[in-house]
Short mmCIF file of C-alpha atoms and ligand atoms in Angstrom, two decimals:
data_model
loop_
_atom_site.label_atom_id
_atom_site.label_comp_id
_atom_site.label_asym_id
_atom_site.label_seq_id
_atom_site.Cartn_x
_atom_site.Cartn_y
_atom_site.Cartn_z
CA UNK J 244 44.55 -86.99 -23.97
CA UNK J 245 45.59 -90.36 -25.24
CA UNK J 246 48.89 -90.66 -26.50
CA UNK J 247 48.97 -94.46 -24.26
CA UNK J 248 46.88 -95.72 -27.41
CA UNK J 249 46.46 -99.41 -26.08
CA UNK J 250 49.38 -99.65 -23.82
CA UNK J 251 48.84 -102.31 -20.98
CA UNK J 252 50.48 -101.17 -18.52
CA UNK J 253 50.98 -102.73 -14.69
CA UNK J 254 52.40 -101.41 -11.32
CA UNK J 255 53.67 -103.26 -8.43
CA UNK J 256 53.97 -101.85 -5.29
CA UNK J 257 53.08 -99.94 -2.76
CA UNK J 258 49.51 -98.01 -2.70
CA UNK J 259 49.25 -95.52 0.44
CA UNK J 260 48.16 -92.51 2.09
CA UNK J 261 50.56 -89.58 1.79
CA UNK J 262 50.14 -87.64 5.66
CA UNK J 263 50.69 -83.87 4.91
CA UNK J 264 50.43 -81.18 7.35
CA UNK J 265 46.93 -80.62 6.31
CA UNK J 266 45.29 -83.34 4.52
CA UNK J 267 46.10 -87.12 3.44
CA UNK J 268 46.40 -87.92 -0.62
CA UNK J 269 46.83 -91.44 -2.10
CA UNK J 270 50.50 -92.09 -3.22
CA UNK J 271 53.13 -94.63 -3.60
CA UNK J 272 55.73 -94.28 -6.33
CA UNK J 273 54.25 -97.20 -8.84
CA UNK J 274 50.54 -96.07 -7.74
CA UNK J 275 51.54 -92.46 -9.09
CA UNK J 276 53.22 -93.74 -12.10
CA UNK J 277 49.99 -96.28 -12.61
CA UNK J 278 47.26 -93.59 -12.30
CA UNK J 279 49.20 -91.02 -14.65
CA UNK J 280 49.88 -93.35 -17.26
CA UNK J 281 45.84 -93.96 -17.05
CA UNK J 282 45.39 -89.93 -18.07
CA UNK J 283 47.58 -90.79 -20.77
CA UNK J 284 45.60 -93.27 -22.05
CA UNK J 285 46.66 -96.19 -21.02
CA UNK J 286 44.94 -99.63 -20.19
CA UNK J 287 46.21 -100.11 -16.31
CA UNK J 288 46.57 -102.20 -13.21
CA UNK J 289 47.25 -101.82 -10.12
CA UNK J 290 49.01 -104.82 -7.91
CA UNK J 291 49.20 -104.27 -4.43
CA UNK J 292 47.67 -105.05 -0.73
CA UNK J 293 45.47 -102.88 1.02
CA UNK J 294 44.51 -103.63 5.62
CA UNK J 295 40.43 -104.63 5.79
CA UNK J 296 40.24 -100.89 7.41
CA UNK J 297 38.71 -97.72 5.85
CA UNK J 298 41.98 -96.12 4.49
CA UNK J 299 42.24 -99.47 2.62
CA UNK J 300 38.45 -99.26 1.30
CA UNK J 301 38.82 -95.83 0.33
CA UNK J 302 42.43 -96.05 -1.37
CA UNK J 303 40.37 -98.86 -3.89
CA UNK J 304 37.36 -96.87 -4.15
CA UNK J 305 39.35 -93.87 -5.65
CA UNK J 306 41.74 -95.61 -7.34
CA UNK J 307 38.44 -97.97 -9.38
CA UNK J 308 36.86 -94.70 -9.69
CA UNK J 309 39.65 -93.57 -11.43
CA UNK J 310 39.94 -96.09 -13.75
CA UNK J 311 42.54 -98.89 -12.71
CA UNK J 312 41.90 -102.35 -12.41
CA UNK J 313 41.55 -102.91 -8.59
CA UNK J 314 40.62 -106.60 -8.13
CA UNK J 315 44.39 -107.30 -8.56
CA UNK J 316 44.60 -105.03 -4.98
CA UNK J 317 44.50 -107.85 -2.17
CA UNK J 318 42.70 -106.90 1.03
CA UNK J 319 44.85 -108.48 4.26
CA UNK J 320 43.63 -109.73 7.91
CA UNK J 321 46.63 -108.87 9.51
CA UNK J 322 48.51 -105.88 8.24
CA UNK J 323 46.69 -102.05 7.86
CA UNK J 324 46.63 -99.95 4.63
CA UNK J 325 50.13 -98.05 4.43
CA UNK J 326 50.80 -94.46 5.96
CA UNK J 327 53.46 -92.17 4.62
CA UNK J 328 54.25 -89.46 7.06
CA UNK J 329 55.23 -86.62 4.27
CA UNK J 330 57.64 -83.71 5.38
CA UNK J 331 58.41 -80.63 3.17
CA UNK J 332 61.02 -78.10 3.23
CA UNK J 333 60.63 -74.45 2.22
CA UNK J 334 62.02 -75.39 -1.34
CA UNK J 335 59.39 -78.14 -1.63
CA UNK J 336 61.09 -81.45 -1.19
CA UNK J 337 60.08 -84.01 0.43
CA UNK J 338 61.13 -86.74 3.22
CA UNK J 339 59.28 -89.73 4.06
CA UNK J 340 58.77 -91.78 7.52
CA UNK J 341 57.28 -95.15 6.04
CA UNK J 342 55.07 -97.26 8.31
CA UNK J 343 56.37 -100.60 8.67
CA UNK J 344 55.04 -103.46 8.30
CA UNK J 345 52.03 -102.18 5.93
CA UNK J 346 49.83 -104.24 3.77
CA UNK J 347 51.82 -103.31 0.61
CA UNK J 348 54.61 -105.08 2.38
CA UNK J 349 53.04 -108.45 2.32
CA UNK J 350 51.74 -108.80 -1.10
CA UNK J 351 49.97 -111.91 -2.38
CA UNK J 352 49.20 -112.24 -5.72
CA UNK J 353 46.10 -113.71 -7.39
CA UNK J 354 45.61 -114.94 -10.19
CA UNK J 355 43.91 -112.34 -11.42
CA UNK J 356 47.17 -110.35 -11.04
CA UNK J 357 49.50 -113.47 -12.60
CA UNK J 358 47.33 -113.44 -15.81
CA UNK J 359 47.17 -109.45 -16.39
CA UNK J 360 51.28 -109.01 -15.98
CA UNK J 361 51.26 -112.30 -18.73
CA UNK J 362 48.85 -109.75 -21.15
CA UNK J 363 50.47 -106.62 -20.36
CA UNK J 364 53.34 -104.78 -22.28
CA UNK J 365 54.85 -103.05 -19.40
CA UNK J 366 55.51 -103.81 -15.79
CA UNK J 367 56.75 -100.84 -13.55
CA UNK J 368 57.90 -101.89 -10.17
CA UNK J 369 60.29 -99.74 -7.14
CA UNK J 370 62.76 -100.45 -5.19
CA UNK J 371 60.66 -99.81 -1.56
CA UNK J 372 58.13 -102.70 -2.28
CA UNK J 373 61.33 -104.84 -1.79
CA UNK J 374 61.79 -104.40 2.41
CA UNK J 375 60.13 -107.04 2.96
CA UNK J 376 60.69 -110.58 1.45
CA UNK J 377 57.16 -111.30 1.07
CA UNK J 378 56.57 -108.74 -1.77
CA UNK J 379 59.85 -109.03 -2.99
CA UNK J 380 59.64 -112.79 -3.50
CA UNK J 381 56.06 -112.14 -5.45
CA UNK J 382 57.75 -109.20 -7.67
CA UNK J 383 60.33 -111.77 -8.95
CA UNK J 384 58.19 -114.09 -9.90
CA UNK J 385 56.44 -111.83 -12.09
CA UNK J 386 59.45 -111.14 -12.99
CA UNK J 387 59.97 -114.29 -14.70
CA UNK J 388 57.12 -112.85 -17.44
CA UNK J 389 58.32 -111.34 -20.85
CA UNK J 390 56.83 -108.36 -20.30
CA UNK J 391 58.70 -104.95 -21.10
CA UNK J 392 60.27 -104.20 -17.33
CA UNK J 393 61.12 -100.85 -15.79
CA UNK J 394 62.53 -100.43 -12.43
CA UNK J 395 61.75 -96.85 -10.71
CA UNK J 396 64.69 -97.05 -8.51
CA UNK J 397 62.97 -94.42 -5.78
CA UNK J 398 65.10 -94.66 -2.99
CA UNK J 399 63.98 -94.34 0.76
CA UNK J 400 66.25 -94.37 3.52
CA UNK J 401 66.50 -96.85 5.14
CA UNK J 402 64.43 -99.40 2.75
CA UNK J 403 66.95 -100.60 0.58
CA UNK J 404 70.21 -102.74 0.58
CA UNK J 405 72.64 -102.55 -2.95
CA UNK J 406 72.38 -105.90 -3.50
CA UNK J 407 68.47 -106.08 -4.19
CA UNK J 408 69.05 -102.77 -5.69
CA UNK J 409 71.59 -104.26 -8.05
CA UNK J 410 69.26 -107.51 -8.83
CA UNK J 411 66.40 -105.47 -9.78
CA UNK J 412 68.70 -103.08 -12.10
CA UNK J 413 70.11 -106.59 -13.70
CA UNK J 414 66.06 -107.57 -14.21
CA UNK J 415 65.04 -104.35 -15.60
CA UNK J 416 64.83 -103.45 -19.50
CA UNK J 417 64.61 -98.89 -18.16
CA UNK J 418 65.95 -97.92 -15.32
CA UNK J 419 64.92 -94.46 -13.94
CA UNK J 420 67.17 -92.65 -11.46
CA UNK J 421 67.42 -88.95 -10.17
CA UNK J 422 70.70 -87.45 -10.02
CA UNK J 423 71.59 -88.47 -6.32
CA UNK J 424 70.48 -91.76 -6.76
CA UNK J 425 72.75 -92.63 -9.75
CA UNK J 426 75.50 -91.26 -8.21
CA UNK J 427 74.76 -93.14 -5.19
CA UNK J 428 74.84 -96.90 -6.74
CA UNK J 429 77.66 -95.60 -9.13
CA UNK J 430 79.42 -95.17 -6.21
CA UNK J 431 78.61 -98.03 -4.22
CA UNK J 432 79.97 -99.97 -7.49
CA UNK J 433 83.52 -97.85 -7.66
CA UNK J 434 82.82 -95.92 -10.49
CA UNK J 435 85.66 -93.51 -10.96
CA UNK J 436 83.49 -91.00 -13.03
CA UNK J 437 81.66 -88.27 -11.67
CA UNK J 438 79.51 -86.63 -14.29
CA UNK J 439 76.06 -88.33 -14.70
CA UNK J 440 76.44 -89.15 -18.34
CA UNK J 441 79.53 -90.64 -17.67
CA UNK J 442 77.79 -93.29 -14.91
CA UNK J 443 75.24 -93.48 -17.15
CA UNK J 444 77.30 -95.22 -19.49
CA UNK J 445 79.18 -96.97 -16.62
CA UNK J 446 76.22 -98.45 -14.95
CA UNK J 447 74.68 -99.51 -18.79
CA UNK J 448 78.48 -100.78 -19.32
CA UNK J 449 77.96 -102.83 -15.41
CA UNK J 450 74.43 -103.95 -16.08
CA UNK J 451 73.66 -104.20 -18.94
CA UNK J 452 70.88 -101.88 -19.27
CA UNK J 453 70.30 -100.44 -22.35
CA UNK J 454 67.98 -97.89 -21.60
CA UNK J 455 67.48 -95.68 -18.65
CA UNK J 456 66.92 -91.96 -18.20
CA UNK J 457 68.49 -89.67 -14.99
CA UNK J 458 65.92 -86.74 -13.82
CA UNK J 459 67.69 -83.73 -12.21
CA UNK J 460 65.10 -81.85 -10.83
CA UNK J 461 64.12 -78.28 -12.13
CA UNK J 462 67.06 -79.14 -14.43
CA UNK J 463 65.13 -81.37 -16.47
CA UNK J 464 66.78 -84.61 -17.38
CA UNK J 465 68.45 -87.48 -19.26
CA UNK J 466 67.84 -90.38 -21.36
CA UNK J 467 69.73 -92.97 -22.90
CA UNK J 468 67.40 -94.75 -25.71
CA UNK J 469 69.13 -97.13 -27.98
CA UNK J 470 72.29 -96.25 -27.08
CA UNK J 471 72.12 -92.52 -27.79
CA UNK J 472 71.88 -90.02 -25.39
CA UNK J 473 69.12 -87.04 -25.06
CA UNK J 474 68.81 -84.30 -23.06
CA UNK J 475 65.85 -81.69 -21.62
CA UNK J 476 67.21 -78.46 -19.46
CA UNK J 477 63.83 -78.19 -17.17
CA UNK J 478 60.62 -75.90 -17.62
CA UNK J 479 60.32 -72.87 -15.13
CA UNK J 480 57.58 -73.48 -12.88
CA UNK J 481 57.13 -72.30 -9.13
CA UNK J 482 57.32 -75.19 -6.99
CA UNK J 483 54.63 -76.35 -4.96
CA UNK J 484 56.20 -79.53 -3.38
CA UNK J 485 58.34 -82.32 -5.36
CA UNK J 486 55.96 -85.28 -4.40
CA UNK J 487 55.31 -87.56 -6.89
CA UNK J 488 56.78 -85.65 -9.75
CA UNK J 489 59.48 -88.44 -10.82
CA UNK J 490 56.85 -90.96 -10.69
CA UNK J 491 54.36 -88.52 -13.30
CA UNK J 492 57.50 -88.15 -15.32
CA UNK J 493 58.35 -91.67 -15.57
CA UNK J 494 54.89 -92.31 -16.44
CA UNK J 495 54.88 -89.64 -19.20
CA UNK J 496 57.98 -90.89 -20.58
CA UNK J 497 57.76 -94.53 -20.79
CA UNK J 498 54.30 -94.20 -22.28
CA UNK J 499 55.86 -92.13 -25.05
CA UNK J 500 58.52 -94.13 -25.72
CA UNK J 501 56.84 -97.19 -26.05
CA UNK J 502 53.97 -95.43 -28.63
CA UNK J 503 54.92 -93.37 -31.49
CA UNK J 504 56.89 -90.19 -30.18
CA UNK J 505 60.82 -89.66 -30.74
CA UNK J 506 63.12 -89.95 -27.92
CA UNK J 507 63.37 -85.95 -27.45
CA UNK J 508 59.65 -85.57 -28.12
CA UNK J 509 58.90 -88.34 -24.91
CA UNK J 510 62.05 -86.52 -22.48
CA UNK J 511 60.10 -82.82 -23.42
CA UNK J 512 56.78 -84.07 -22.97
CA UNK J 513 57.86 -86.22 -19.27
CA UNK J 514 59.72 -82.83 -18.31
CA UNK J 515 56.76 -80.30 -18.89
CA UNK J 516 54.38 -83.18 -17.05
CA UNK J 517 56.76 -83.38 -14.29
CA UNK J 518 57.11 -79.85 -13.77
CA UNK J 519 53.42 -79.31 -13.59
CA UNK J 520 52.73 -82.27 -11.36
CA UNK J 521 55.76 -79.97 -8.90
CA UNK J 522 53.41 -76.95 -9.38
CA UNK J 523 50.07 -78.73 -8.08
CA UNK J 524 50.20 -79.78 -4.54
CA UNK J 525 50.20 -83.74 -3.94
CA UNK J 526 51.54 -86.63 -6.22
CA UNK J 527 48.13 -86.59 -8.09
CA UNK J 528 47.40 -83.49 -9.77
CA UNK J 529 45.46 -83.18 -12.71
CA UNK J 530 47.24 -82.00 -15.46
CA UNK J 531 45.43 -80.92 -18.67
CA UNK J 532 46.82 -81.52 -22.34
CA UNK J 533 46.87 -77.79 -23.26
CA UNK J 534 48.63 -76.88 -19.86
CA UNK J 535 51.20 -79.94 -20.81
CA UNK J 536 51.60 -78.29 -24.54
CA UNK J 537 51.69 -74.75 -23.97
CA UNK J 538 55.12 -75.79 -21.35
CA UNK J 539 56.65 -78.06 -24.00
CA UNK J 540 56.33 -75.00 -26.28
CA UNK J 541 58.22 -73.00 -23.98
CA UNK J 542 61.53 -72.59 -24.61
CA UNK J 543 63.96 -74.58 -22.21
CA UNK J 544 66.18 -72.74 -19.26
O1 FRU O 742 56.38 -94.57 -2.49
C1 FRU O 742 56.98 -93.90 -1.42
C2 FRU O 742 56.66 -92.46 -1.42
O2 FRU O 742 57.14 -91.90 -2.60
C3 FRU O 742 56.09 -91.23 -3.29
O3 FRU O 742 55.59 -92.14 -4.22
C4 FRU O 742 56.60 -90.03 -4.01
O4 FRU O 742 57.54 -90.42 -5.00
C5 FRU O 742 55.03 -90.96 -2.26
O5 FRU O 742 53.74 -90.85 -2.82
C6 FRU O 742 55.18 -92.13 -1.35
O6 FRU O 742 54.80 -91.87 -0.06
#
């Protein structure tokens, strides 16, 4: 597959272990949207901090082998490689208990990592990195690059406050929500609406963001592209569990949307990739192209 033609692409953030009942998978939201965007064709780092322990050595050694630039993943004395204890209920969904403070909290940039953000075309970063000043303070100064910027909101109780949450919205050129996340902030900000295209607007209206898109689970999603709004109504699949499937989407539909597909090609093709990542178990499925074209072929619920 390589619809990323020569997208560079970087993430920022955290890169963990994801503890199910059974078995431990890497993860961490801009490390899921990093690696898919890689299937996709894409040209991609990965910035983040890793402990000098063997879950740290082995997140970089499968991350490298998977074809991500690694070097700009710092390795720290002091804090361990992050854990993510992952919880599912019968429908799927997930919660998180976060170990805190991990290495991903205390990023440090090299320069390495300065000069690849300066080359790339896209920077994806979360809202979670952001806990802890030290990685927050290093996100905003890449910040300061002209590089095309999208902020996966993500939220995780209780690792956010609105006000970051509001400077990294005013930062950001996409914005990606789910549905209880935009109605969340809309709230927090006194919107009197209550449909999601409506806070859509609002929140482009508040901050300025042009573009942004709203994913509603097996519902499919929204996206506003140059002002104009498109929709996708979901693809039946039987869920496995939801991890990771926002950040596949994300990935899906940013890399079309910056290459050469139509805004309701790039929403189709980052639902059916979504959906399939929620059939797999884990945020890192593989996901072939036919699998990905034969759902986008099916008609919508
Ligand atoms: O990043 C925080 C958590 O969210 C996920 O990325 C899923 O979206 C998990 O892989 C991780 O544990």
């Amino acid at each position: 597959m390589n619809n990323g033609k020569n997208l560079k692409a970087v993430a920022y953030g955290e890169v963990l272990w994801d503890v199910f009942a059974n078995e431990k998978k890497i993860g961490g939201a801009p490390l899921n949207v990093a690696l898919r965007m890689k299937t996709l064709g894409c040209e991609v780092a990965m910035i983040s901090c890793v402990g000098n322990d063997e879950d740290g050595r082995a997140i970089k050694e499968q991350v490298k082998q998977l074809g991500l630039e690694t070097d700009t993943i710092v390795v720290s004395e002091d804090f361990p490689t992050g854990l993510v204890n992952v919880t599912l209920n019968e429908r799927g969904s997930a919660t998180y208990e976060i170990s805190y403070p991990s290495a991903w909290d205390k990023i440090e940039l090299n320069e390495l990592a300065k000069a690849t953000v300066k080359a790339a075309d896209v920077l994806i970063y979360g809202s979670l990195v952001c806990r802890d000043d030290v990685s927050r303070k290093a996100l905003e100064e890449l910040l300061q690059n002209d590089v095309y910027k999208v902020f996966d909101v993500n939220l995780r109780k209780p690792h956010y406050t609105y006000e970051i949450l509001n400077q990294l919205m005013l930062s950001a050129d996409f914005v990606k929500f789910n549905d209880e996340e935009l109605l969340e902030i809309t709230a927090t900000m006194n919107s009197p609406f209550t449909s999601l295209e409506d806070n859509m607007r609002f929140i482009a209206e508040k901050n300025k963001v042009r573009a942004m898109c709203v994913t509603k689970g097996k519902h499919g999603a929204l996206l506003m592209w140059e002002g104009e709004l498109y929709q996708n109504g979901g693809y039946p699949v039987k869920v496995s569990d939801t991890v990771g499937a926002g950040d596949s989407f994300l990935a899906a539909l940013i890399t079309s949307l910056l290459t050469d597909k139509t805004p309701q090609e790039a929403i189709d093709f980052a639902c059916a990739v979504g959906a399939l990542v929620a059939e797999s178990p884990g945020a890192n499925p593989e996901i072939s192209h036919s699998r990905i074209e034969n759902l986008v072929g099916k008609v919508k619920i």
